[in-house]
Coordinates of C-alpha atoms in Angstrom, one line a residue:
X22 CA -77.9 82.4 -122.0
X23 CA -78.9 78.8 -123.0
X24 CA -76.4 76.1 -123.6
X25 CA -76.1 74.8 -127.2
X26 CA -76.7 71.1 -126.4
X27 CA -79.3 71.5 -123.6
X28 CA -81.2 68.3 -123.1
X29 CA -79.5 66.4 -125.8
X30 CA -78.4 62.8 -125.2
X31 CA -74.8 62.0 -126.2
X32 CA -73.1 58.6 -126.4
X33 CA -69.2 58.7 -126.4
X34 CA -67.2 55.6 -126.6
X35 CA -63.8 55.5 -124.8
X36 CA -64.7 58.4 -122.7
X37 CA -63.1 57.4 -119.4
X38 CA -59.7 58.8 -120.4
X39 CA -57.9 61.1 -122.8
X40 CA -59.7 62.6 -125.8
X41 CA -63.0 60.7 -125.1
X42 CA -63.1 62.1 -121.5
X43 CA -62.5 65.6 -122.8
X44 CA -65.3 65.2 -125.4
X45 CA -67.7 64.0 -122.8
X46 CA -66.9 66.9 -120.4
X47 CA -67.2 69.4 -123.3
X48 CA -70.6 68.1 -124.4
X49 CA -71.8 68.0 -120.8
X50 CA -70.7 71.5 -120.2
X51 CA -73.1 72.6 -123.0
X52 CA -76.0 70.8 -121.5
X53 CA -75.8 67.3 -123.0
X54 CA -76.7 64.2 -120.9
X55 CA -73.9 61.6 -121.4
X56 CA -73.6 57.9 -121.7
X57 CA -70.0 57.4 -120.8
X58 CA -68.1 54.3 -121.9
X59 CA -64.7 52.8 -121.0
X60 CA -63.2 49.3 -120.8
X61 CA -62.8 49.7 -117.1
X62 CA -65.3 50.8 -114.5
X63 CA -63.0 53.1 -112.5
X64 CA -62.2 55.7 -115.3
X65 CA -65.8 55.6 -116.6
X66 CA -67.2 56.3 -113.2
X67 CA -64.7 59.1 -112.7
X68 CA -65.9 60.8 -115.8
X69 CA -69.5 60.3 -114.7
X70 CA -68.7 61.8 -111.3
X71 CA -66.9 64.8 -112.8
X72 CA -70.0 65.6 -115.0
X73 CA -72.3 65.2 -112.0
X74 CA -70.2 67.3 -109.8
X75 CA -70.3 70.1 -112.4
X76 CA -74.1 69.9 -112.4
X77 CA -74.6 67.6 -115.4
X78 CA -76.2 64.2 -116.0
X79 CA -74.3 61.1 -116.9
X80 CA -74.4 57.3 -116.6
X81 CA -71.7 54.7 -117.4
X82 CA -71.9 51.8 -119.8
X83 CA -68.7 49.8 -119.0
X84 CA -67.2 47.3 -121.4
X85 CA -65.3 46.7 -124.6
X86 CA -66.8 48.2 -127.7
X87 CA -65.7 45.0 -129.5
X88 CA -68.1 42.8 -127.5
X89 CA -70.8 41.4 -129.7
X90 CA -73.6 42.6 -127.3
X91 CA -72.1 46.1 -126.6
X92 CA -73.8 48.1 -129.3
X93 CA -77.3 47.2 -128.2
X94 CA -76.4 47.7 -124.6
X95 CA -74.9 51.1 -125.3
X96 CA -77.9 52.4 -127.3
X97 CA -80.2 50.7 -124.8
X98 CA -78.6 52.6 -121.9
X99 CA -79.4 55.9 -123.6
X100 CA -83.0 55.0 -124.1
X101 CA -83.6 53.5 -120.7
X102 CA -81.9 56.2 -118.8
X103 CA -82.6 59.3 -120.8
X104 CA -85.3 58.3 -123.3
X105 CA -83.5 59.8 -126.2
X106 CA -80.5 59.6 -128.6
X107 CA -79.1 62.7 -130.3
X108 CA -75.3 62.5 -130.6
X109 CA -73.0 59.5 -131.2
X110 CA -69.3 59.9 -131.0
X111 CA -67.3 56.8 -132.0
X112 CA -64.0 57.6 -130.3
X113 CA -62.7 54.4 -128.6
X114 CA -59.4 53.2 -129.9
X115 CA -55.8 52.2 -129.5
X116 CA -52.8 51.3 -131.6
X117 CA -50.9 48.1 -132.0
X118 CA -48.1 48.8 -134.5
X119 CA -45.8 46.7 -136.6
X120 CA -44.5 46.6 -140.1
X121 CA -46.7 44.4 -142.3
X122 CA -44.3 41.4 -142.5
X123 CA -44.3 41.2 -138.7
X124 CA -48.0 42.0 -138.1
X125 CA -50.0 39.1 -136.9
X126 CA -53.6 38.3 -137.7
X127 CA -54.4 39.1 -134.1
X128 CA -53.0 42.6 -134.4
X129 CA -54.8 43.2 -137.7
X130 CA -58.2 42.1 -136.5
X131 CA -57.9 43.7 -133.0
X132 CA -57.5 47.1 -134.5
X133 CA -60.1 46.7 -137.2
X134 CA -62.6 45.3 -134.7
X135 CA -62.1 48.3 -132.4
X136 CA -61.9 51.1 -134.9
X137 CA -64.2 49.9 -137.7
X138 CA -66.4 47.0 -136.7
X139 CA -67.4 48.5 -133.3
X140 CA -68.6 51.8 -134.8
X141 CA -70.5 49.8 -137.5
X142 CA -72.3 47.8 -134.9
X143 CA -73.2 50.9 -132.8
X144 CA -74.6 52.8 -135.7
X145 CA -76.5 49.7 -137.0
X146 CA -78.0 49.3 -133.5
X147 CA -78.9 53.0 -133.4
X148 CA -80.6 53.2 -136.8
X149 CA -84.0 51.7 -135.8
X150 CA -84.1 54.0 -132.7
X151 CA -83.2 57.1 -134.7
X152 CA -85.7 56.2 -137.5
X153 CA -88.5 55.8 -135.0
X154 CA -87.7 59.0 -133.2
X155 CA -87.4 60.9 -136.5
X156 CA -90.7 59.5 -137.8
X157 CA -92.5 60.5 -134.6
X158 CA -91.1 64.0 -134.8
X159 CA -92.0 64.4 -138.4
X160 CA -95.6 63.4 -137.7
X161 CA -95.7 66.0 -134.9
X162 CA -94.4 68.7 -137.3
X163 CA -91.0 68.8 -135.6
X164 CA -87.5 68.7 -137.1
X165 CA -84.7 67.5 -134.9
X166 CA -81.2 67.3 -136.3
X167 CA -79.1 64.5 -134.8
X168 CA -75.3 64.1 -135.0
X169 CA -72.8 61.3 -135.6
X170 CA -69.1 62.1 -135.3
X171 CA -66.6 59.4 -136.1
X172 CA -63.0 59.7 -135.2
X173 CA -60.3 59.1 -137.8
X174 CA -56.6 60.0 -138.1
X175 CA -54.1 61.5 -140.5
X176 CA -52.9 57.9 -140.7
X177 CA -56.2 57.0 -142.4
X178 CA -55.8 59.9 -144.9
X179 CA -52.1 59.6 -145.7
X180 CA -51.0 56.2 -144.3
X181 CA -48.3 55.8 -141.7
X182 CA -45.3 53.4 -141.6
X183 CA -45.8 50.6 -139.2
X184 CA -49.6 51.1 -139.0
X185 CA -51.2 49.2 -141.8
X186 CA -54.0 47.9 -139.5
X187 CA -54.7 51.4 -138.0
X188 CA -54.4 53.2 -141.3
X189 CA -56.8 50.9 -143.0
X190 CA -59.3 51.1 -140.1
X191 CA -59.2 54.9 -140.0
X192 CA -59.5 55.1 -143.8
X193 CA -62.5 52.8 -143.5
X194 CA -64.2 55.0 -141.0
X195 CA -64.0 57.9 -143.5
X196 CA -65.8 55.8 -146.0
X197 CA -68.4 54.8 -143.5
X198 CA -69.0 58.5 -142.6
X199 CA -69.5 59.4 -146.2
X200 CA -71.9 56.5 -146.9
X201 CA -74.0 57.1 -143.8
X202 CA -74.2 60.8 -144.6
X203 CA -76.1 59.7 -147.7
X204 CA -78.2 57.1 -146.0
X205 CA -79.2 59.0 -142.9
X206 CA -79.8 62.5 -144.3
X207 CA -83.5 61.6 -144.7
X208 CA -83.7 61.2 -141.0
X209 CA -82.1 64.6 -140.4
X210 CA -78.8 63.1 -139.2
X211 CA -75.5 64.7 -140.0
X212 CA -72.6 62.3 -140.2
X213 CA -69.1 63.8 -140.0
X214 CA -65.5 62.8 -139.1
X215 CA -62.6 64.3 -137.3
X216 CA -59.1 63.2 -138.3
X217 CA -56.6 63.8 -135.6
X218 CA -52.9 64.4 -135.9
X219 CA -50.6 64.3 -132.8
X220 CA -52.8 64.7 -129.7
X221 CA -51.0 64.4 -126.3
X222 CA -52.6 61.5 -124.4
X223 CA -51.2 58.5 -122.6
X224 CA -51.2 56.6 -125.9
X225 CA -48.9 59.2 -127.5
X226 CA -46.5 60.0 -124.7
X227 CA -42.8 59.1 -125.0
X228 CA -42.3 55.4 -125.1
X229 CA -39.0 55.7 -123.2
X230 CA -40.5 54.3 -120.0
X231 CA -41.8 51.2 -121.7
X232 CA -45.4 51.8 -120.6
X233 CA -48.2 49.3 -121.5
X234 CA -51.9 49.4 -121.5
X235 CA -54.1 46.3 -120.8
X236 CA -56.7 46.1 -123.6
X237 CA -59.0 43.2 -123.7
X238 CA -56.5 41.1 -121.7
X239 CA -53.5 42.1 -123.8
X240 CA -50.6 44.1 -122.5
X241 CA -49.9 46.4 -125.4
X242 CA -46.9 48.8 -125.6
X243 CA -48.1 52.4 -125.8
X244 CA -46.3 55.6 -126.5
X245 CA -44.1 57.0 -129.3
X246 CA -40.4 56.8 -129.8
X247 CA -39.0 60.0 -128.2
X248 CA -37.0 61.0 -131.2
X249 CA -39.9 60.4 -133.5
X250 CA -42.2 62.4 -131.2
X251 CA -39.8 65.3 -131.2
X252 CA -39.6 65.2 -135.0
X253 CA -43.4 65.0 -135.4
X254 CA -43.8 68.1 -133.2
X255 CA -41.3 70.0 -135.3
X256 CA -43.4 69.2 -138.5
X257 CA -46.6 70.7 -137.0
X258 CA -47.0 74.3 -138.1
X259 CA -48.3 75.3 -134.7
X260 CA -45.2 73.8 -133.2
X261 CA -46.7 71.3 -130.8
X262 CA -49.1 68.5 -130.3
X263 CA -52.7 69.2 -129.4
X264 CA -54.4 68.8 -126.1
X265 CA -57.4 66.5 -125.4
X266 CA -59.5 69.6 -124.9
X267 CA -58.5 71.0 -128.3
X268 CA -59.3 67.6 -129.8
X269 CA -62.7 67.7 -128.1
X270 CA -63.4 71.2 -129.5
X271 CA -63.2 69.8 -133.0
X272 CA -65.8 67.2 -132.3
X273 CA -68.0 69.8 -130.6
X274 CA -68.1 71.9 -133.8
X275 CA -70.0 69.0 -135.5
X276 CA -72.4 68.7 -132.6
X277 CA -73.8 72.2 -132.3
X278 CA -76.7 73.7 -134.3
X279 CA -74.3 75.8 -136.4
X280 CA -73.2 72.7 -138.3
X281 CA -76.7 71.4 -139.0
X282 CA -76.1 71.7 -142.8
X283 CA -72.7 70.2 -142.7
X284 CA -72.5 66.4 -143.4
X285 CA -70.2 63.9 -145.0
X286 CA -67.1 65.9 -144.1
X287 CA -63.8 65.0 -142.6
X288 CA -62.2 67.8 -140.5
X289 CA -58.4 67.6 -139.9
X290 CA -57.5 68.6 -136.4
X291 CA -53.7 68.6 -136.7
X292 CA -52.3 72.0 -135.8
X293 CA -51.9 72.7 -139.5
X294 CA -50.1 69.4 -140.4
X295 CA -51.4 68.3 -143.9
X296 CA -49.6 65.0 -144.3
X297 CA -47.3 62.6 -142.5

């Protein structure tokens, strides 16, 4: 039985850890060849090794998605290593919360740069490559459907207290998705979005231990207030937060041939939660 993504080339940002890693492993398990990205070399290489150990193909493209040269390097890695580009998943992200009166310009721009500007740059860099591939395929009488999956959040759909920067960025990615679905349809590209609710990763664990993550040289507090975390889980109709693997499955739905006529859509992956 053939795998659904056999031979496809997939780029996944932030795929050294958490949801991104689960997405990379899922796509690879269905035959995709992966360009894995993370801020740090160690987790990126661990994901690459996990894919190779399972019999797949993967290479790492290490670095911050916010770097001005990253998009071209990321797309270029796919072309130089695998001679193709079929799936782009804009997943990399983090939160840096505060109420608006206490939020600094640095907090505002850091989140917008990561969640909105970086996907814009990656997709801008990918467009000439996809256009050339699509044109060549058309001249050869072939029709190849490519996939873009952007990652949003329920915060981008409904807002969330203390997350003006994150909510704005995640709302923006929905607008970008809908716009590119209109622009890129002629190249046989579907562009969709997955909006997550509570997914259990290191960024959404209990903040009781005061954990931080170093992101672009900043030590940023991660985690959720334990009381709030418990309350959030009670609000979810399925009664729990999702796993990274369940989050990856939602992205996978937009990558397989069965969704070739679905574009410009935002799928909520929330365990039934319809607002926050």
